[in-house]
mmCIF file with all atom_site columns, C-alpha atoms in Angstrom:
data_model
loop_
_atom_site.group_PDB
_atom_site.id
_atom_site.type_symbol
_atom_site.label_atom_id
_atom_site.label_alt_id
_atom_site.label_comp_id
_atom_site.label_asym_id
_atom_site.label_entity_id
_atom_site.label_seq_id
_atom_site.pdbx_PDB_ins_code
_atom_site.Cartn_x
_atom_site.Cartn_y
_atom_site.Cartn_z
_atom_site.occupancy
_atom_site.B_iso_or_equiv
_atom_site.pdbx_formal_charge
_atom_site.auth_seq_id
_atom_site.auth_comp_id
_atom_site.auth_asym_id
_atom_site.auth_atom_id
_atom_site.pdbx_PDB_model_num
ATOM 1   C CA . UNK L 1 1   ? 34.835 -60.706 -25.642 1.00 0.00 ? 297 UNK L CA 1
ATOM 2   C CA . UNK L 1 2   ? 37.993 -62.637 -25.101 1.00 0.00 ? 298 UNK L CA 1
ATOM 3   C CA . UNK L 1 3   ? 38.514 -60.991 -21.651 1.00 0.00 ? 299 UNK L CA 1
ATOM 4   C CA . UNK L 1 4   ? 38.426 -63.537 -18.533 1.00 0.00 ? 300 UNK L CA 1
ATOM 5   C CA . UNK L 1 5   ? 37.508 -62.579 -15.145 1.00 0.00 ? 301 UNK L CA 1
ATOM 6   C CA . UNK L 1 6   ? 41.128 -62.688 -14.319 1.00 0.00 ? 302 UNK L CA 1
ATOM 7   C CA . UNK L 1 7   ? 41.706 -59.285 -16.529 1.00 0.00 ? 303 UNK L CA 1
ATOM 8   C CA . UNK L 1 8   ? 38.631 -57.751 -13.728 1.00 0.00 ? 304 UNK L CA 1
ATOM 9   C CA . UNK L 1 9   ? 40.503 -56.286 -10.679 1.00 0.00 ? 305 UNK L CA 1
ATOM 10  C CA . UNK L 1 10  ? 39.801 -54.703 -7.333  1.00 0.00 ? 306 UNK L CA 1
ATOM 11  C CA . UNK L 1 11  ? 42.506 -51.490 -7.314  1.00 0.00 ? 307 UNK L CA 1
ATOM 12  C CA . UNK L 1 12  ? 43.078 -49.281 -3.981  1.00 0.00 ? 308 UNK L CA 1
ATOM 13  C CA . UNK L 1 13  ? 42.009 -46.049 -4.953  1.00 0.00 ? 309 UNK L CA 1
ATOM 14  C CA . UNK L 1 14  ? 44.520 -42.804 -3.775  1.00 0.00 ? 310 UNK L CA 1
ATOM 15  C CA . UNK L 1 15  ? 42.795 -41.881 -0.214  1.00 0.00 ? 311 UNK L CA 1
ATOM 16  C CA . UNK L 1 16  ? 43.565 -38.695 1.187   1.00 0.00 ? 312 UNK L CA 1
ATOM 17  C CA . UNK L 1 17  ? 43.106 -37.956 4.671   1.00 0.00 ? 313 UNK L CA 1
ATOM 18  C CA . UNK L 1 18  ? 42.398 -35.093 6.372   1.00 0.00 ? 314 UNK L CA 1
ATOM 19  C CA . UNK L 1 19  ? 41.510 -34.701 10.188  1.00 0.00 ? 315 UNK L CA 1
ATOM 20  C CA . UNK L 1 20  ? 37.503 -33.485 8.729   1.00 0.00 ? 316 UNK L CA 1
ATOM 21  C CA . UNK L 1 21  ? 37.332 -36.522 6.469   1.00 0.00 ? 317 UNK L CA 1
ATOM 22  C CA . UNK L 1 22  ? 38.753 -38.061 4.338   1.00 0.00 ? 318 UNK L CA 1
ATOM 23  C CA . UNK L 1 23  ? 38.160 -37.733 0.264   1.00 0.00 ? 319 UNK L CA 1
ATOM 24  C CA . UNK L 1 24  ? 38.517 -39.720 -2.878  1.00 0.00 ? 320 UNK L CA 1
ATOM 25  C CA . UNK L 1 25  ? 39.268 -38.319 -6.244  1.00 0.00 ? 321 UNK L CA 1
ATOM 26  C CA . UNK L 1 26  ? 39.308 -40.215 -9.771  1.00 0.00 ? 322 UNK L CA 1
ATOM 27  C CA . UNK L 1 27  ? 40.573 -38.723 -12.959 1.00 0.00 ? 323 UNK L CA 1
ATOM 28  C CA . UNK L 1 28  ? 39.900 -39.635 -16.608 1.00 0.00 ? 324 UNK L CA 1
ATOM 29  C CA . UNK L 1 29  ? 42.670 -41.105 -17.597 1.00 0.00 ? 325 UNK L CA 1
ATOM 30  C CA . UNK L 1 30  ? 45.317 -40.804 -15.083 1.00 0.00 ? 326 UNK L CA 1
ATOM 31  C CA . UNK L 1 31  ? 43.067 -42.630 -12.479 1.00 0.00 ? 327 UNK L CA 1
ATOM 32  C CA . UNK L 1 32  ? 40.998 -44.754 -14.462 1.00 0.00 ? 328 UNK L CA 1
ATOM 33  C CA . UNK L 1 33  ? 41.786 -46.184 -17.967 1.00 0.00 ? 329 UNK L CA 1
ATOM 34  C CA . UNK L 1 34  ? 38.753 -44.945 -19.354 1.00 0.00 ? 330 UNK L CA 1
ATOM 35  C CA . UNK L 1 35  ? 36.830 -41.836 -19.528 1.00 0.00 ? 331 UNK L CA 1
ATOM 36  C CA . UNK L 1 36  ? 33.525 -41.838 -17.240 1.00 0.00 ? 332 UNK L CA 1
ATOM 37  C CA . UNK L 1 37  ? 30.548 -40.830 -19.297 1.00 0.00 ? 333 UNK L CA 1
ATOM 38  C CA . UNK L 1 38  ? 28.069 -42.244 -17.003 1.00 0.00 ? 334 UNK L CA 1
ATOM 39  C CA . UNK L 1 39  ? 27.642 -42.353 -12.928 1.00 0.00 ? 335 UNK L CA 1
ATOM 40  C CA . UNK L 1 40  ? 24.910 -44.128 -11.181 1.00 0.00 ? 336 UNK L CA 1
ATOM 41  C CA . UNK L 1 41  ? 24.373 -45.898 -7.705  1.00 0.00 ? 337 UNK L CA 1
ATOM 42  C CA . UNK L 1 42  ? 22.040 -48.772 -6.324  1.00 0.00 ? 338 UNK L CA 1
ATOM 43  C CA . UNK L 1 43  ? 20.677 -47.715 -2.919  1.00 0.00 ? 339 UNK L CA 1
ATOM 44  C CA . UNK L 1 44  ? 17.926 -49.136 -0.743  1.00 0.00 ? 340 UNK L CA 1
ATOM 45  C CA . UNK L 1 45  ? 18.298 -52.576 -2.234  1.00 0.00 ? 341 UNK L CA 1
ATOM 46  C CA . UNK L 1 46  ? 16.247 -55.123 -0.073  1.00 0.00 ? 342 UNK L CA 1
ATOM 47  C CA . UNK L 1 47  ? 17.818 -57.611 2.000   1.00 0.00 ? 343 UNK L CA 1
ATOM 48  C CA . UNK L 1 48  ? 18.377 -60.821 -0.237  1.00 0.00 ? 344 UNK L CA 1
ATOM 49  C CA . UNK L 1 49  ? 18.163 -58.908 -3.807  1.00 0.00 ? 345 UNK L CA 1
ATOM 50  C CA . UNK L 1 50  ? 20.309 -59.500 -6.726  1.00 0.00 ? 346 UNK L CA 1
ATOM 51  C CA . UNK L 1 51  ? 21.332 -56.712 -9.027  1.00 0.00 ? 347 UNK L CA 1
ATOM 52  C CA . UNK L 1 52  ? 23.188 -56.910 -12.348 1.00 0.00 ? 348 UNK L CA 1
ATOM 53  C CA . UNK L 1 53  ? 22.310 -60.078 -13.958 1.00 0.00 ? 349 UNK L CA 1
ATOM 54  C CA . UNK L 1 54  ? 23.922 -58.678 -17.090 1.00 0.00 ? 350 UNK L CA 1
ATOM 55  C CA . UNK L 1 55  ? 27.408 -58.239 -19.344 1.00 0.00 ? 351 UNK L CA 1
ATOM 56  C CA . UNK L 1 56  ? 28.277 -55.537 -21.557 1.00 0.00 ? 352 UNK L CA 1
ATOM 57  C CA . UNK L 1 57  ? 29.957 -56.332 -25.390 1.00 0.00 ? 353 UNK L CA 1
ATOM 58  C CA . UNK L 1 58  ? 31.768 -52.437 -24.965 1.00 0.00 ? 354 UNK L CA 1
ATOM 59  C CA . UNK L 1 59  ? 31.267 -51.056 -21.440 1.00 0.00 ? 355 UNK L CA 1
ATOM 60  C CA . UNK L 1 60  ? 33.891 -50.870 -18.955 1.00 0.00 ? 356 UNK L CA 1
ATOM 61  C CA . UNK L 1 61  ? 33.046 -50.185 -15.291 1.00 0.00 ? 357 UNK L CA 1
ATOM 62  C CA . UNK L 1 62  ? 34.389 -49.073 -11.849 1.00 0.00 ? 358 UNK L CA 1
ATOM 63  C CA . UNK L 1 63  ? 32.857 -50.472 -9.323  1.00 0.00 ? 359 UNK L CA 1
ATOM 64  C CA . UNK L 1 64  ? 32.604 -48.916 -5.819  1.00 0.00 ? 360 UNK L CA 1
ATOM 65  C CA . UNK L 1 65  ? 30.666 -49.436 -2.602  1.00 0.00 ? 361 UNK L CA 1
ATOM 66  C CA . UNK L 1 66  ? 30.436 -45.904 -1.122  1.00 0.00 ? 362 UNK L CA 1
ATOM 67  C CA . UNK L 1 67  ? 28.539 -47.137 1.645   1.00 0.00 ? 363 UNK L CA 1
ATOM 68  C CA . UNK L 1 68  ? 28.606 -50.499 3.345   1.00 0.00 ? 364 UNK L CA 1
ATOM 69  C CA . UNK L 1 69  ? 29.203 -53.691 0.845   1.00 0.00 ? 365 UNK L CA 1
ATOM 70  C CA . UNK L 1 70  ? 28.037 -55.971 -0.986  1.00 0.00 ? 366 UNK L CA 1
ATOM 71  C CA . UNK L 1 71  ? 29.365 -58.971 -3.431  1.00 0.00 ? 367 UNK L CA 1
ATOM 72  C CA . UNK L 1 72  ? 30.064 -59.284 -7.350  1.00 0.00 ? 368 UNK L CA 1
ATOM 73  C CA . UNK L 1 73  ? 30.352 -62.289 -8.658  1.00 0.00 ? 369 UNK L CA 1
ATOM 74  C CA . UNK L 1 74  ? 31.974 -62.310 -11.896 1.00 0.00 ? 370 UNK L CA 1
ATOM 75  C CA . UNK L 1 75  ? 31.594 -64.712 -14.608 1.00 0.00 ? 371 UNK L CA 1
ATOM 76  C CA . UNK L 1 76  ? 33.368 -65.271 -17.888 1.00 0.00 ? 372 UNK L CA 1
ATOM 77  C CA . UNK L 1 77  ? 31.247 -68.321 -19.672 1.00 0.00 ? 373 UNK L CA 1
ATOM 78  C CA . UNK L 1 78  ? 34.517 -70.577 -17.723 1.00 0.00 ? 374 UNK L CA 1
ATOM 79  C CA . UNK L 1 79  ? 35.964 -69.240 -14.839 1.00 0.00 ? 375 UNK L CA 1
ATOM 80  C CA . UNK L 1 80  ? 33.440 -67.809 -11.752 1.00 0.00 ? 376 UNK L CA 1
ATOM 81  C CA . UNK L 1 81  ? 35.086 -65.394 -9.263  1.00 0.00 ? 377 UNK L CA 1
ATOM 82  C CA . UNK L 1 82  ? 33.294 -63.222 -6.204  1.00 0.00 ? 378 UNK L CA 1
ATOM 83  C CA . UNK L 1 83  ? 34.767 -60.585 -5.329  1.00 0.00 ? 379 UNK L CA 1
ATOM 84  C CA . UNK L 1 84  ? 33.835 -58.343 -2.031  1.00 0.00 ? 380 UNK L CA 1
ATOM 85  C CA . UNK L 1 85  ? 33.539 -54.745 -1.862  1.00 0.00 ? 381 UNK L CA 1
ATOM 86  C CA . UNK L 1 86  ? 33.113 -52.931 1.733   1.00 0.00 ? 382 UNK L CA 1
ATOM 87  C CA . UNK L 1 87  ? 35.299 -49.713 1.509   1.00 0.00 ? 383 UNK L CA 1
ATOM 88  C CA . UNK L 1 88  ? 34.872 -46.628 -0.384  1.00 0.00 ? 384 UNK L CA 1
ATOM 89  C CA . UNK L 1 89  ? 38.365 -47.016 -1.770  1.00 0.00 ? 385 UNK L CA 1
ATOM 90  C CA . UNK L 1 90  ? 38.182 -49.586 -3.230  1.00 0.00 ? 386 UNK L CA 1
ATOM 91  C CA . UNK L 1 91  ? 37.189 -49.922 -6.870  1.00 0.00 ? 387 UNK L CA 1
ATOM 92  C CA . UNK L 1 92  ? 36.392 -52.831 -8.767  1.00 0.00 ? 388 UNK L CA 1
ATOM 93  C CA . UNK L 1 93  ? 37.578 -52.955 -12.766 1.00 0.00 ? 389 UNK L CA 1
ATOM 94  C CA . UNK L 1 94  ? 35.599 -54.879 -15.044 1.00 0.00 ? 390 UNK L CA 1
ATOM 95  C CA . UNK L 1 95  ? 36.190 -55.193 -18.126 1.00 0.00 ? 391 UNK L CA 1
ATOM 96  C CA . UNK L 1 96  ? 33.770 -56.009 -21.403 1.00 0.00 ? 392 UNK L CA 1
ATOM 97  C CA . UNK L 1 97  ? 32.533 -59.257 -22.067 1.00 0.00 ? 393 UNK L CA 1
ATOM 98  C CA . UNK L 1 98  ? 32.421 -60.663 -18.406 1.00 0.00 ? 394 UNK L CA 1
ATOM 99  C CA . UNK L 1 99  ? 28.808 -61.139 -17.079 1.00 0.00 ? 395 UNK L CA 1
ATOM 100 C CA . UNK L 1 100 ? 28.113 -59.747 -13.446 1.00 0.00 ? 396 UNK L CA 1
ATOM 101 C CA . UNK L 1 101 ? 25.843 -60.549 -10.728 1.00 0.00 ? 397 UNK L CA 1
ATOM 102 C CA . UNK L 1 102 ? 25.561 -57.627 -7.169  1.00 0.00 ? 398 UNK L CA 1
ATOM 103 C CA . UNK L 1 103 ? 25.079 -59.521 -3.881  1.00 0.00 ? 399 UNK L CA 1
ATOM 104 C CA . UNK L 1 104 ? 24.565 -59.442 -0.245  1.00 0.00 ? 400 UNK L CA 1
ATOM 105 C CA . UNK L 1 105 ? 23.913 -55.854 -0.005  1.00 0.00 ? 401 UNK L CA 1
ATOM 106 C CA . UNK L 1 106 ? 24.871 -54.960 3.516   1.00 0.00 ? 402 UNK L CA 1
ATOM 107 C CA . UNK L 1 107 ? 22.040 -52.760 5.207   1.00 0.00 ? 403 UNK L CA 1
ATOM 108 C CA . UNK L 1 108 ? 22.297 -48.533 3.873   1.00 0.00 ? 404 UNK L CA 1
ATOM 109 C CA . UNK L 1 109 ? 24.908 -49.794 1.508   1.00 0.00 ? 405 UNK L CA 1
ATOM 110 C CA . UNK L 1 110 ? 25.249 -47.825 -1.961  1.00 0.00 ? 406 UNK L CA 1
ATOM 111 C CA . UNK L 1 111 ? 27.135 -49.327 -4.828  1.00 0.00 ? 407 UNK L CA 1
ATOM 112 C CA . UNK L 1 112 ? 28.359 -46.196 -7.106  1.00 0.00 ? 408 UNK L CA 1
ATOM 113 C CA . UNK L 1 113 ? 28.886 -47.321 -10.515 1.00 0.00 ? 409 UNK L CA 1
ATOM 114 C CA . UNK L 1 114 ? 31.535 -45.325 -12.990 1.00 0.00 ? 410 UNK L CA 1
ATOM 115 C CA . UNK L 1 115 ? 30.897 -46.269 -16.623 1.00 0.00 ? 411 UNK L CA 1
ATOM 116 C CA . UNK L 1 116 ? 32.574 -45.642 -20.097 1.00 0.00 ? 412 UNK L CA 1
ATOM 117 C CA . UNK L 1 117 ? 29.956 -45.192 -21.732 1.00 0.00 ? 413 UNK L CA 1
ATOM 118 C CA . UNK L 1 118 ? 26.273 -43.652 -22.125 1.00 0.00 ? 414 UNK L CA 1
ATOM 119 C CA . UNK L 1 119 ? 23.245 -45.909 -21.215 1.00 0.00 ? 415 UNK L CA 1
ATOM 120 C CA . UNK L 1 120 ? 23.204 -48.193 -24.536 1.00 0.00 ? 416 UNK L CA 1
ATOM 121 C CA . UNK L 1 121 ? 20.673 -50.750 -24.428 1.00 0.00 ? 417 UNK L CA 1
ATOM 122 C CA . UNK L 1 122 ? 22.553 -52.417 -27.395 1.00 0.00 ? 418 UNK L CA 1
ATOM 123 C CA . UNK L 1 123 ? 25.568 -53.331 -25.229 1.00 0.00 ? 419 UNK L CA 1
ATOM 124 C CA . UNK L 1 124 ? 23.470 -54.851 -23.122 1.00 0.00 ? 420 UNK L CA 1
ATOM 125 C CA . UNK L 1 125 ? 23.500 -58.677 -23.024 1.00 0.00 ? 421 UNK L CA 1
ATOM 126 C CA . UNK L 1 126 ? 20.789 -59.636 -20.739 1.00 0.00 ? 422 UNK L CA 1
ATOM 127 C CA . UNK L 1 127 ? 20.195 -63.474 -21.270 1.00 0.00 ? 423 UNK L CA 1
ATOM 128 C CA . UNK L 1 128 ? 23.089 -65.795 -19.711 1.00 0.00 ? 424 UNK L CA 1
ATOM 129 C CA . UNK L 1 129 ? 22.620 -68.702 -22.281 1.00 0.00 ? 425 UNK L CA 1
ATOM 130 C CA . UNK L 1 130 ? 22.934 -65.986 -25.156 1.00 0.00 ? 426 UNK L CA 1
ATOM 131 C CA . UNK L 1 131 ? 25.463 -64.383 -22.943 1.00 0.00 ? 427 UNK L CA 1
ATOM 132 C CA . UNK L 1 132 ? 27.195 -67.891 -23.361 1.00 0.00 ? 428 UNK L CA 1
ATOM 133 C CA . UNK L 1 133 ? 26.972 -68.380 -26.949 1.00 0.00 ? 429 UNK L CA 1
ATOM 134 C CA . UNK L 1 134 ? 28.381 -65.055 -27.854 1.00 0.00 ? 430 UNK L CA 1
ATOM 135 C CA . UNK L 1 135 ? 31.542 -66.261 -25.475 1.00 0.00 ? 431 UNK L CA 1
ATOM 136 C CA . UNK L 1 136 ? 31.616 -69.877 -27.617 1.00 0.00 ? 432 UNK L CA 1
ATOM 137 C CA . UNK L 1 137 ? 31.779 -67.607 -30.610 1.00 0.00 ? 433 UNK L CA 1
ATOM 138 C CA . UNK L 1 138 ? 34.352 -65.652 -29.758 1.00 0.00 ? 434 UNK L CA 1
ATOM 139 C CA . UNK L 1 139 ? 36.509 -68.284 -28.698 1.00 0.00 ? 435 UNK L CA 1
ATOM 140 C CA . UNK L 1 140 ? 36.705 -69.952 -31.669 1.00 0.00 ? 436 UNK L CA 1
#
């Protein structure tokens, strides 16, 4: 857990256009830096909502509004950092250890989520002032 929100990054993903549409593809490995185990989306979230809440001790995620936009605001027990995602080629990195709030969910928007790992309720870290100790600890 020594990561900051500095090592979480928003990376242009490779867009390829074609007069019918245009179309996204990510890779294990070659695209991302990890290889995607699990893929969910947050859709129909109501106006004024916040998702997340949360960090993960091993997870890494891509982050990707496939539909409209919406905020994260990242957090690493420090440093505080929002970052805005409204295009579907975009992807947001985070890394373990940073806890992360979803935001301002534009109308019909759908946040796709790309993780490294298999729902693990263990690698969950679900209370911010236990979320902050484990940080202290680490930074010793």
């Amino acid at each position: 857990m020594n990561a900051t929100v500095y090592n979480c990054n928003v990376f242009t993903l490779q867009k390829i256009h074609n007069r019918a549409g245009n179309i996204t593809a990510l890779n294990n490995f070659i695209d991302l830096s990890f290889k995607i185990e699990r893929a969910y989306y947050l859709y129909d979230v109501p106006g004024g909502e916040v998702r997340g809440g949360h960090a993960h001790k091993e997870l890494q995620q891509l982050i990707i509004a496939a539909s409209g936009g919406f905020d994260v605001t990242l957090d690493d027990g420090i440093n505080r950092k929002t970052v805005s995602l409204n295009r579907p080629y975009y992807g947001l990195y985070i890394v373990p250890g940073i806890w992360r709030d979803l935001s301002n969910f534009s109308s019909g928007s759908i946040c796709l989520v790309l993780a490294s790992h298999k729902y693990d309720e263990n690698d969950y870290v679900r209370d911010y002032s236990e979320f902050k100790k484990l940080r202290e600890r680490y930074r010793r």
